[in-house]
PDB file of C-alpha atoms and ligand atoms in Angstrom:
ATOM      1  CA  MET A   1     -25.439 -36.046-138.982  1.00 96.00           C
ATOM      2  CA  ALA A   2     -24.246 -33.369-136.540  1.00 98.00           C
ATOM      3  CA  ILE A   3     -21.113 -32.055-134.874  1.00 98.00           C
ATOM      4  CA  TRP A   4     -20.938 -31.467-131.128  1.00 99.00           C
ATOM      5  CA  ASN A   5     -18.074 -29.346-129.884  1.00 99.00           C
ATOM      6  CA  LEU A   6     -17.068 -29.157-126.224  1.00 99.00           C
ATOM      7  CA  GLY A   7     -14.944 -26.093-126.760  1.00 98.00           C
ATOM      8  CA  SER A   8     -13.512 -22.875-125.414  1.00 98.00           C
ATOM      9  CA  ILE A   9     -14.995 -19.478-126.178  1.00 98.00           C
ATOM     10  CA  ASN A  10     -12.439 -16.682-125.786  1.00 98.00           C
ATOM     11  CA  ILE A  11     -12.288 -12.965-126.269  1.00 98.00           C
ATOM     12  CA  ASP A  12      -9.077 -12.470-128.252  1.00 98.00           C
ATOM     13  CA  HIS A  13      -7.041  -9.328-127.501  1.00 98.00           C
ATOM     14  CA  VAL A  14      -4.784  -9.036-130.532  1.00 98.00           C
ATOM     15  CA  TYR A  15      -1.638  -6.889-130.597  1.00 98.00           C
ATOM     16  CA  ARG A  16       0.237  -6.303-133.847  1.00 98.00           C
ATOM     17  CA  VAL A  17       3.880  -6.134-132.751  1.00 98.00           C
ATOM     18  CA  PRO A  18       7.114  -5.399-134.652  1.00 98.00           C
ATOM     19  CA  HIS A  19       8.458  -8.747-133.373  1.00 98.00           C
ATOM     20  CA  LEU A  20       7.406 -11.303-130.757  1.00 98.00           C
ATOM     21  CA  PRO A  21       8.637 -10.015-127.376  1.00 96.00           C
ATOM     22  CA  ALA A  22      11.770 -11.543-125.833  1.00 96.00           C
ATOM     23  CA  PRO A  23      11.881 -12.447-122.100  1.00 96.00           C
ATOM     24  CA  GLY A  24      12.052  -9.224-120.065  1.00 97.00           C
ATOM     25  CA  GLU A  25      11.346  -6.988-123.074  1.00 97.00           C
ATOM     26  CA  THR A  26       8.708  -4.226-123.036  1.00 97.00           C
ATOM     27  CA  LEU A  27       7.253  -3.596-126.472  1.00 97.00           C
ATOM     28  CA  SER A  28       4.835  -1.031-127.934  1.00 98.00           C
ATOM     29  CA  ALA A  29       2.101  -2.596-130.071  1.00 98.00           C
ATOM     30  CA  LEU A  30       1.459  -1.078-133.500  1.00 98.00           C
ATOM     31  CA  GLU A  31      -2.275  -1.928-133.415  1.00 98.00           C
ATOM     32  CA  TYR A  32      -4.833  -3.436-131.048  1.00 98.00           C
ATOM     33  CA  SER A  33      -8.094  -5.216-131.846  1.00 98.00           C
ATOM     34  CA  GLN A  34     -10.549  -7.499-130.103  1.00 98.00           C
ATOM     35  CA  GLY A  35     -12.445 -10.418-131.599  1.00 98.00           C
ATOM     36  CA  LEU A  36     -14.084 -13.776-131.065  1.00 98.00           C
ATOM     37  CA  GLY A  37     -11.662 -16.661-130.601  1.00 98.00           C
ATOM     38  CA  GLY A  38     -10.921 -19.759-128.589  1.00 98.00           C
ATOM     39  CA  LYS A  39      -9.877 -22.999-130.238  1.00 98.00           C
ATOM     40  CA  GLY A  40     -13.354 -24.369-129.599  1.00 98.00           C
ATOM     41  CA  ALA A  41     -15.323 -21.407-130.931  1.00 98.00           C
ATOM     42  CA  ASN A  42     -13.070 -21.184-133.989  1.00 99.00           C
ATOM     43  CA  GLN A  43     -13.642 -24.872-134.758  1.00 99.00           C
ATOM     44  CA  SER A  44     -17.400 -24.490-134.352  1.00 99.00           C
ATOM     45  CA  VAL A  45     -17.457 -21.486-136.683  1.00 99.00           C
ATOM     46  CA  ALA A  46     -15.378 -23.389-139.252  1.00 99.00           C
ATOM     47  CA  ALA A  47     -17.680 -26.424-139.063  1.00 99.00           C
ATOM     48  CA  ALA A  48     -20.838 -24.319-139.372  1.00 98.00           C
ATOM     49  CA  ARG A  49     -19.440 -22.222-142.217  1.00 98.00           C
ATOM     50  CA  ALA A  50     -18.462 -25.460-143.977  1.00 98.00           C
ATOM     51  CA  GLY A  51     -22.109 -26.523-143.928  1.00 98.00           C
ATOM     52  CA  ALA A  52     -22.364 -28.819-140.894  1.00 98.00           C
ATOM     53  CA  ILE A  53     -24.955 -28.669-138.128  1.00 98.00           C
ATOM     54  CA  CYS A  54     -22.804 -27.654-135.158  1.00 98.00           C
ATOM     55  CA  HIS A  55     -23.872 -27.673-131.505  1.00 99.00           C
ATOM     56  CA  HIS A  56     -21.378 -25.870-129.265  1.00 99.00           C
ATOM     57  CA  ILE A  57     -21.060 -27.014-125.632  1.00 99.00           C
ATOM     58  CA  GLY A  58     -19.410 -24.302-123.563  1.00 98.00           C
ATOM     59  CA  ALA A  59     -19.598 -21.522-121.022  1.00 98.00           C
ATOM     60  CA  ILE A  60     -19.065 -17.773-120.825  1.00 98.00           C
ATOM     61  CA  GLY A  61     -19.242 -15.223-118.018  1.00 98.00           C
ATOM     62  CA  PRO A  62     -21.194 -12.024-117.506  1.00 98.00           C
ATOM     63  CA  SER A  63     -21.152  -8.980-119.806  1.00 96.00           C
ATOM     64  CA  SER A  64     -19.929 -10.687-122.944  1.00 96.00           C
ATOM     65  CA  GLY A  65     -23.140 -11.558-124.739  1.00 96.00           C
ATOM     66  CA  TRP A  66     -21.664 -10.207-127.992  1.00 98.00           C
ATOM     67  CA  VAL A  67     -19.636 -13.406-128.381  1.00 98.00           C
ATOM     68  CA  LEU A  68     -22.867 -15.409-128.420  1.00 98.00           C
ATOM     69  CA  ASP A  69     -24.431 -12.994-130.934  1.00 98.00           C
ATOM     70  CA  GLU A  70     -21.402 -13.467-133.154  1.00 98.00           C
ATOM     71  CA  LEU A  71     -21.447 -17.275-132.863  1.00 98.00           C
ATOM     72  CA  THR A  72     -25.183 -17.316-133.629  1.00 98.00           C
ATOM     73  CA  GLY A  73     -24.518 -15.140-136.668  1.00 98.00           C
ATOM     74  CA  TYR A  74     -22.054 -17.743-137.945  1.00 98.00           C
ATOM     75  CA  GLY A  75     -24.747 -20.427-137.648  1.00 98.00           C
ATOM     76  CA  VAL A  76     -23.546 -22.224-134.500  1.00 98.00           C
ATOM     77  CA  ASP A  77     -26.235 -23.684-132.189  1.00 98.00           C
ATOM     78  CA  LEU A  78     -25.732 -22.379-128.628  1.00 98.00           C
ATOM     79  CA  ALA A  79     -28.482 -24.269-126.755  1.00 98.00           C
ATOM     80  CA  HIS A  80     -25.746 -25.906-124.631  1.00 98.00           C
ATOM     81  CA  VAL A  81     -23.707 -22.793-123.829  1.00 98.00           C
ATOM     82  CA  THR A  82     -24.250 -21.529-120.283  1.00 98.00           C
ATOM     83  CA  VAL A  83     -23.744 -18.015-118.926  1.00 98.00           C
ATOM     84  CA  GLY A  84     -22.375 -18.025-115.372  1.00 98.00           C
ATOM     85  CA  ALA A  85     -20.444 -15.969-112.840  1.00 98.00           C
ATOM     86  CA  VAL A  86     -16.892 -16.986-113.865  1.00 98.00           C
ATOM     87  CA  PRO A  87     -15.461 -14.468-116.369  1.00 98.00           C
ATOM     88  CA  THR A  88     -15.354 -15.353-120.055  1.00 98.00           C
ATOM     89  CA  GLY A  89     -12.016 -16.840-121.122  1.00 98.00           C
ATOM     90  CA  HIS A  90      -9.651 -14.579-122.981  1.00 98.00           C
ATOM     91  CA  ALA A  91      -6.431 -14.708-124.954  1.00 98.00           C
ATOM     92  CA  ILE A  92      -3.555 -12.249-125.298  1.00 98.00           C
ATOM     93  CA  ILE A  93      -2.251 -12.679-128.836  1.00 98.00           C
ATOM     94  CA  ASN A  94       0.846 -11.051-130.303  1.00 98.00           C
ATOM     95  CA  VAL A  95       1.099 -11.163-134.106  1.00 98.00           C
ATOM     96  CA  ASP A  96       4.361 -10.259-135.857  1.00 97.00           C
ATOM     97  CA  PRO A  97       4.891  -8.957-139.425  1.00 97.00           C
ATOM     98  CA  GLN A  98       5.532 -12.529-140.655  1.00 95.00           C
ATOM     99  CA  ALA A  99       1.983 -13.448-139.436  1.00 94.00           C
ATOM    100  CA  GLU A 100       3.345 -15.671-136.652  1.00 92.00           C
ATOM    101  CA  ASN A 101       1.852 -15.389-133.190  1.00 95.00           C
ATOM    102  CA  SER A 102       2.338 -16.153-129.532  1.00 96.00           C
ATOM    103  CA  ILE A 103      -0.710 -16.726-127.362  1.00 97.00           C
ATOM    104  CA  VAL A 104      -1.403 -16.693-123.621  1.00 97.00           C
ATOM    105  CA  ILE A 105      -4.861 -17.839-122.535  1.00 98.00           C
ATOM    106  CA  TYR A 106      -6.836 -17.236-119.375  1.00 98.00           C
ATOM    107  CA  PRO A 107      -9.337 -20.152-119.320  1.00 98.00           C
ATOM    108  CA  GLY A 108     -11.976 -18.508-117.097  1.00 98.00           C
ATOM    109  CA  ALA A 109     -15.471 -19.902-117.725  1.00 98.00           C
ATOM    110  CA  ASN A 110     -14.108 -22.505-120.160  1.00 98.00           C
ATOM    111  CA  ARG A 111     -12.828 -24.483-117.152  1.00 98.00           C
ATOM    112  CA  ALA A 112     -16.157 -24.113-115.274  1.00 98.00           C
ATOM    113  CA  ILE A 113     -17.864 -26.619-117.579  1.00 98.00           C
ATOM    114  CA  THR A 114     -18.851 -29.694-115.582  1.00 98.00           C
ATOM    115  CA  ALA A 115     -19.066 -33.321-116.682  1.00 98.00           C
ATOM    116  CA  GLU A 116     -22.811 -33.111-115.967  1.00 98.00           C
ATOM    117  CA  MET A 117     -23.207 -30.184-118.373  1.00 98.00           C
ATOM    118  CA  ALA A 118     -21.361 -32.092-121.093  1.00 98.00           C
ATOM    119  CA  ALA A 119     -23.361 -35.277-120.429  1.00 98.00           C
ATOM    120  CA  SER A 120     -26.648 -33.403-120.547  1.00 98.00           C
ATOM    121  CA  ALA A 121     -25.739 -31.834-123.899  1.00 98.00           C
ATOM    122  CA  LEU A 122     -24.534 -35.134-125.371  1.00 98.00           C
ATOM    123  CA  SER A 123     -27.779 -36.880-124.431  1.00 98.00           C
ATOM    124  CA  GLY A 124     -29.021 -35.460-127.750  1.00 98.00           C
ATOM    125  CA  ALA A 125     -26.152 -36.936-129.795  1.00 98.00           C
ATOM    126  CA  VAL A 126     -26.598 -40.090-131.869  1.00 98.00           C
ATOM    127  CA  ALA A 127     -24.278 -42.703-133.377  1.00 98.00           C
ATOM    128  CA  GLY A 128     -22.509 -41.309-136.429  1.00 98.00           C
ATOM    129  CA  ASP A 129     -22.338 -37.755-135.058  1.00 98.00           C
ATOM    130  CA  SER A 130     -18.919 -36.267-134.252  1.00 98.00           C
ATOM    131  CA  LEU A 131     -17.528 -34.743-131.061  1.00 99.00           C
ATOM    132  CA  LEU A 132     -14.763 -32.133-131.233  1.00 99.00           C
ATOM    133  CA  LEU A 133     -12.563 -31.558-128.177  1.00 98.00           C
ATOM    134  CA  GLN A 134      -9.514 -29.440-127.370  1.00 98.00           C
ATOM    135  CA  ASN A 135      -7.566 -28.788-124.157  1.00 98.00           C
ATOM    136  CA  GLU A 136      -8.923 -25.341-123.253  1.00 98.00           C
ATOM    137  CA  THR A 137     -11.980 -26.604-121.314  1.00 98.00           C
ATOM    138  CA  SER A 138     -12.733 -28.956-118.449  1.00 98.00           C
ATOM    139  CA  ALA A 139     -14.627 -32.290-118.729  1.00 98.00           C
ATOM    140  CA  GLN A 140     -12.981 -33.483-121.971  1.00 98.00           C
ATOM    141  CA  ALA A 141     -12.316 -37.044-120.751  1.00 98.00           C
ATOM    142  CA  GLU A 142     -15.863 -37.523-119.462  1.00 98.00           C
ATOM    143  CA  ALA A 143     -17.362 -36.127-122.674  1.00 98.00           C
ATOM    144  CA  ALA A 144     -15.061 -38.262-124.830  1.00 98.00           C
ATOM    145  CA  ALA A 145     -16.034 -41.426-122.915  1.00 98.00           C
ATOM    146  CA  ILE A 146     -19.758 -40.730-123.349  1.00 98.00           C
ATOM    147  CA  ALA A 147     -19.356 -39.892-127.031  1.00 98.00           C
ATOM    148  CA  ALA A 148     -17.284 -43.003-127.793  1.00 98.00           C
ATOM    149  CA  SER A 149     -19.776 -45.227-125.973  1.00 98.00           C
ATOM    150  CA  LYS A 150     -22.590 -43.761-128.112  1.00 98.00           C
ATOM    151  CA  GLY A 151     -20.719 -44.386-131.370  1.00 98.00           C
ATOM    152  CA  LEU A 152     -19.652 -40.814-132.151  1.00 98.00           C
ATOM    153  CA  ARG A 153     -16.447 -40.021-134.050  1.00 98.00           C
ATOM    154  CA  VAL A 154     -14.241 -38.292-131.439  1.00 98.00           C
ATOM    155  CA  ILE A 155     -11.849 -35.732-132.958  1.00 98.00           C
ATOM    156  CA  TYR A 156      -9.405 -34.383-130.375  1.00 98.00           C
ATOM    157  CA  SER A 157      -6.966 -31.495-130.765  1.00 98.00           C
ATOM    158  CA  ALA A 158      -4.199 -31.983-128.202  1.00 97.00           C
ATOM    159  CA  ALA A 159      -3.750 -28.220-127.809  1.00 96.00           C
ATOM    160  CA  PRO A 160      -2.551 -26.610-125.656  1.00 96.00           C
ATOM    161  CA  PHE A 161      -0.466 -29.750-125.041  1.00 97.00           C
ATOM    162  CA  ASP A 162      -0.925 -31.288-121.591  1.00 97.00           C
ATOM    163  CA  ILE A 163       0.170 -34.902-121.261  1.00 98.00           C
ATOM    164  CA  ALA A 164      -2.192 -35.678-118.367  1.00 98.00           C
ATOM    165  CA  ALA A 165      -5.184 -34.396-120.336  1.00 98.00           C
ATOM    166  CA  VAL A 166      -4.041 -36.275-123.452  1.00 98.00           C
ATOM    167  CA  ARG A 167      -3.659 -39.559-121.550  1.00 98.00           C
ATOM    168  CA  ALA A 168      -7.157 -39.199-120.070  1.00 98.00           C
ATOM    169  CA  VAL A 169      -8.854 -38.521-123.416  1.00 98.00           C
ATOM    170  CA  LEU A 170      -6.845 -40.803-125.760  1.00 98.00           C
ATOM    171  CA  PRO A 171      -8.634 -44.107-124.996  1.00 98.00           C
ATOM    172  CA  HIS A 172     -11.818 -42.630-126.503  1.00 98.00           C
ATOM    173  CA  VAL A 173     -10.335 -40.844-129.538  1.00 98.00           C
ATOM    174  CA  SER A 174     -11.009 -41.749-133.180  1.00 98.00           C
ATOM    175  CA  LEU A 175      -8.863 -39.006-134.748  1.00 98.00           C
ATOM    176  CA  LEU A 176      -6.069 -37.168-132.923  1.00 98.00           C
ATOM    177  CA  VAL A 177      -4.939 -33.815-134.348  1.00 98.00           C
ATOM    178  CA  MET A 178      -1.617 -32.216-133.383  1.00 97.00           C
ATOM    179  CA  ASN A 179       0.827 -29.726-134.793  1.00 96.00           C
ATOM    180  CA  GLU A 180       4.450 -30.830-135.168  1.00 96.00           C
ATOM    181  CA  ILE A 181       5.444 -29.512-131.741  1.00 96.00           C
ATOM    182  CA  GLU A 182       2.578 -31.316-130.012  1.00 97.00           C
ATOM    183  CA  ALA A 183       3.376 -34.532-131.913  1.00 97.00           C
ATOM    184  CA  GLU A 184       6.990 -34.284-130.730  1.00 98.00           C
ATOM    185  CA  GLN A 185       5.839 -33.670-127.141  1.00 98.00           C
ATOM    186  CA  LEU A 186       3.624 -36.758-127.321  1.00 98.00           C
ATOM    187  CA  ARG A 187       6.425 -38.887-128.810  1.00 97.00           C
ATOM    188  CA  ALA A 188       8.792 -37.692-126.066  1.00 98.00           C
ATOM    189  CA  ALA A 189       6.280 -38.562-123.332  1.00 98.00           C
ATOM    190  CA  GLU A 190       5.066 -41.905-124.719  1.00 97.00           C
ATOM    191  CA  GLY A 191       7.945 -43.122-126.893  1.00 97.00           C
ATOM    192  CA  ALA A 192       5.739 -43.165-130.022  1.00 96.00           C
ATOM    193  CA  LEU A 193       2.501 -41.818-131.403  1.00 96.00           C
ATOM    194  CA  PRO A 194      -0.576 -43.870-130.407  1.00 97.00           C
ATOM    195  CA  PRO A 195      -1.786 -46.567-132.843  1.00 96.00           C
ATOM    196  CA  LEU A 196      -4.795 -44.617-134.115  1.00 97.00           C
ATOM    197  CA  ASP A 197      -5.598 -42.169-136.884  1.00 98.00           C
ATOM    198  CA  CYS A 198      -3.551 -38.979-136.355  1.00 98.00           C
ATOM    199  CA  ILE A 199      -3.351 -35.758-138.344  1.00 98.00           C
ATOM    200  CA  ILE A 200      -0.173 -33.737-137.942  1.00 98.00           C
ATOM    201  CA  THR A 201      -0.517 -30.161-139.164  1.00 97.00           C
ATOM    202  CA  LYS A 202       2.711 -28.627-140.444  1.00 95.00           C
ATOM    203  CA  GLY A 203       1.815 -24.961-141.034  1.00 92.00           C
ATOM    204  CA  ALA A 204       2.950 -23.687-144.428  1.00 91.00           C
ATOM    205  CA  GLN A 205       4.147 -27.207-145.363  1.00 95.00           C
ATOM    206  CA  GLY A 206       0.703 -28.817-145.152  1.00 97.00           C
ATOM    207  CA  ALA A 207      -0.772 -31.671-143.133  1.00 98.00           C
ATOM    208  CA  GLU A 208      -0.299 -35.425-142.925  1.00 98.00           C
ATOM    209  CA  TRP A 209      -2.891 -38.054-141.974  1.00 98.00           C
ATOM    210  CA  VAL A 210      -1.191 -41.169-140.595  1.00 97.00           C
ATOM    211  CA  SER A 211      -3.162 -44.302-139.837  1.00 95.00           C
ATOM    212  CA  PRO A 212      -2.327 -47.778-138.573  1.00 93.00           C
ATOM    213  CA  ASN A 213      -4.536 -49.187-141.350  1.00 83.00           C
ATOM    214  CA  VAL A 214      -3.743 -47.267-144.558  1.00 89.00           C
ATOM    215  CA  ALA A 215      -0.821 -45.493-146.223  1.00 94.00           C
ATOM    216  CA  PRO A 216      -0.070 -41.939-144.985  1.00 96.00           C
ATOM    217  CA  LEU A 217      -1.895 -39.141-146.778  1.00 97.00           C
ATOM    218  CA  PHE A 218      -0.015 -35.853-147.236  1.00 97.00           C
ATOM    219  CA  MET A 219      -1.825 -32.665-148.260  1.00 97.00           C
ATOM    220  CA  PRO A 220       0.532 -29.799-149.179  1.00 96.00           C
ATOM    221  CA  ALA A 221      -0.576 -26.334-148.049  1.00 97.00           C
ATOM    222  CA  PHE A 222      -1.753 -23.890-150.721  1.00 98.00           C
ATOM    223  CA  LYS A 223       0.694 -21.030-151.225  1.00 97.00           C
ATOM    224  CA  VAL A 224      -0.784 -17.716-150.039  1.00 97.00           C
ATOM    225  CA  ALA A 225       0.499 -14.481-148.456  1.00 97.00           C
ATOM    226  CA  PRO A 226      -0.485 -14.775-144.783  1.00 97.00           C
ATOM    227  CA  VAL A 227      -1.289 -11.777-142.574  1.00 96.00           C
ATOM    228  CA  ASP A 228      -2.305 -13.633-139.394  1.00 97.00           C
ATOM    229  CA  THR A 229      -2.048 -17.373-138.734  1.00 96.00           C
ATOM    230  CA  THR A 230      -4.160 -17.256-135.542  1.00 97.00           C
ATOM    231  CA  GLY A 231      -6.857 -19.916-135.758  1.00 97.00           C
ATOM    232  CA  ALA A 232      -5.533 -21.543-138.941  1.00 97.00           C
ATOM    233  CA  GLY A 233      -5.280 -24.960-137.263  1.00 96.00           C
ATOM    234  CA  ASP A 234      -8.766 -24.564-135.811  1.00 98.00           C
ATOM    235  CA  THR A 235     -10.132 -23.685-139.252  1.00 98.00           C
ATOM    236  CA  PHE A 236      -8.480 -26.804-140.664  1.00 98.00           C
ATOM    237  CA  ILE A 237      -9.965 -29.052-137.970  1.00 98.00           C
ATOM    238  CA  GLY A 238     -13.496 -27.595-138.023  1.00 98.00           C
ATOM    239  CA  THR A 239     -13.624 -27.723-141.819  1.00 98.00           C
ATOM    240  CA  LEU A 240     -12.233 -31.270-141.884  1.00 98.00           C
ATOM    241  CA  ALA A 241     -14.754 -32.445-139.270  1.00 98.00           C
ATOM    242  CA  ALA A 242     -17.599 -30.913-141.294  1.00 98.00           C
ATOM    243  CA  ALA A 243     -16.365 -32.485-144.524  1.00 98.00           C
ATOM    244  CA  LEU A 244     -16.106 -35.952-142.930  1.00 98.00           C
ATOM    245  CA  ASP A 245     -19.532 -35.458-141.326  1.00 98.00           C
ATOM    246  CA  LEU A 246     -20.977 -34.569-144.740  1.00 98.00           C
ATOM    247  CA  GLY A 247     -19.545 -37.796-146.185  1.00 98.00           C
ATOM    248  CA  LEU A 248     -16.357 -36.713-147.952  1.00 98.00           C
ATOM    249  CA  ALA A 249     -13.455 -39.173-148.153  1.00 97.00           C
ATOM    250  CA  PRO A 250     -10.295 -38.295-146.150  1.00 96.00           C
ATOM    251  CA  GLU A 251      -8.340 -36.870-149.121  1.00 97.00           C
ATOM    252  CA  ALA A 252     -11.200 -34.608-150.245  1.00 97.00           C
ATOM    253  CA  ALA A 253     -11.824 -33.538-146.640  1.00 98.00           C
ATOM    254  CA  MET A 254      -8.131 -32.673-146.175  1.00 98.00           C
ATOM    255  CA  ARG A 255      -8.182 -30.607-149.394  1.00 98.00           C
ATOM    256  CA  ARG A 256     -11.220 -28.591-148.270  1.00 98.00           C
ATOM    257  CA  ALA A 257      -9.662 -28.072-144.827  1.00 98.00           C
ATOM    258  CA  SER A 258      -6.419 -26.939-146.425  1.00 98.00           C
ATOM    259  CA  GLY A 259      -8.282 -24.517-148.718  1.00 98.00           C
ATOM    260  CA  ALA A 260     -10.281 -23.017-145.836  1.00 98.00           C
ATOM    261  CA  SER A 261      -7.147 -22.438-143.733  1.00 98.00           C
ATOM    262  CA  ALA A 262      -5.294 -20.961-146.698  1.00 98.00           C
ATOM    263  CA  ILE A 263      -8.031 -18.334-147.063  1.00 98.00           C
ATOM    264  CA  GLN A 264      -8.281 -17.789-143.292  1.00 98.00           C
ATOM    265  CA  VAL A 265      -4.614 -16.830-142.864  1.00 97.00           C
ATOM    266  CA  THR A 266      -4.925 -14.080-145.478  1.00 98.00           C
ATOM    267  CA  ARG A 267      -7.298 -12.194-143.145  1.00 98.00           C
ATOM    268  CA  ALA A 268      -6.823 -10.704-139.680  1.00 97.00           C
ATOM    269  CA  GLY A 269      -8.382 -12.337-136.630  1.00 98.00           C
ATOM    270  CA  ALA A 270      -9.512 -15.820-135.695  1.00 98.00           C
ATOM    271  CA  ALA A 271     -13.246 -16.655-136.026  1.00 98.00           C
ATOM    272  CA  GLN A 272     -14.007 -13.572-138.140  1.00 98.00           C
ATOM    273  CA  ALA A 273     -11.480 -14.694-140.768  1.00 98.00           C
ATOM    274  CA  ILE A 274     -13.003 -18.137-141.415  1.00 98.00           C
ATOM    275  CA  PRO A 275     -14.447 -18.463-144.942  1.00 98.00           C
ATOM    276  CA  MET A 276     -17.865 -19.700-146.062  1.00 98.00           C
ATOM    277  CA  ALA A 277     -18.086 -22.972-148.018  1.00 98.00           C
ATOM    278  CA  ALA A 278     -18.755 -21.075-151.269  1.00 98.00           C
ATOM    279  CA  GLU A 279     -15.512 -19.104-150.887  1.00 98.00           C
ATOM    280  CA  VAL A 280     -13.634 -22.362-150.367  1.00 98.00           C
ATOM    281  CA  ASP A 281     -15.277 -23.816-153.508  1.00 98.00           C
ATOM    282  CA  THR A 282     -14.181 -20.801-155.555  1.00 98.00           C
ATOM    283  CA  PHE A 283     -10.643 -20.953-154.128  1.00 98.00           C
ATOM    284  CA  LEU A 284     -10.278 -24.696-154.790  1.00 98.00           C
ATOM    285  CA  ASN A 285     -11.586 -24.306-158.340  1.00 97.00           C
ATOM    286  CA  THR A 286      -8.701 -21.946-159.082  1.00 95.00           C
ATOM    287  CA  ARG A 287      -6.079 -24.335-157.691  1.00 91.00           C
ATOM    288  CA  SER A 288      -4.947 -27.696-159.046  1.00 73.00           C
TER     289      SER A 288
HETATM  290  O1  LIG B   1      -5.940 -21.325-131.973  1.00 63.26           O
HETATM  291  C1  LIG B   1      -6.145 -19.937-131.859  1.00 63.26           C
HETATM  292  C2  LIG B   1      -6.893 -19.626-130.596  1.00 63.26           C
HETATM  293  O2  LIG B   1      -6.113 -20.022-129.486  1.00 63.26           O
HETATM  294  C3  LIG B   1      -7.189 -18.167-130.373  1.00 63.26           C
HETATM  295  O3  LIG B   1      -8.391 -17.751-130.956  1.00 63.26           O
HETATM  296  C4  LIG B   1      -7.129 -18.035-128.862  1.00 63.26           C
HETATM  297  O4  LIG B   1      -8.323 -17.657-128.266  1.00 63.26           O
HETATM  298  C5  LIG B   1      -6.612 -19.375-128.333  1.00 63.26           C
HETATM  299  O5  LIG B   1      -7.613 -20.164-127.849  1.00 63.26           O
END
């Protein structure tokens, strides 16, 4: 089958800082680097590197063709990525010595994606394919509705959390992925989590798959020494989506996703740090 991903493509500006800045504080960065990011692009790279056929649906602006070259190099299909006049989205990312980050995004071209563009791309999708969505683009609800009506598995990351966007997409979702903060925000807004399959990622603790139908499944995180946790959740989701698409059962898919993110956090950057399937195999073979 195939994975379709209506997702952001960002240029990440990464600053290594001695600590995350406090309100009103001016801080000198220790290092600066630029790389490919965006929750969407990271998930597409993870899915492709995990062995899935991945079609990215997105948009960039002028003078940033290198991001497309990089995505193509990772094996992502870009037939449904448009280049327009609105600037490419970007992110300002501060990373502290404990590998934690804070991120500000400028959506740019990611929010210039229309429902028509998404519908046109998804005309090629078939029942059994998967659609990945996050909250850094436009047209998520329309894309989710089309995908659900065609029998796709709709995997939605409620990040960055926005209750209006979540409410619009939720009726079409098969698997909702949140971190603990997003899950708490959703509980606070709705009184409870929705009665559907949800994965709650818990950073260094691991991830839990809760379902109205079966017992919860907890996957502890592998212990590693992280240098940069940017994109770890995206790596988990893209790898998990690929594993499910390739026919793995939930527990095996969660283990692969956990292994891929464990490797990813030991390297600097977002997309560039995502491991190939063979690296994940080797890693998992050394762990119980
Ligand atoms: O999840 C990490 C990503 O969030 C970064 O790559 C950044 O671009 C933002 O989208």
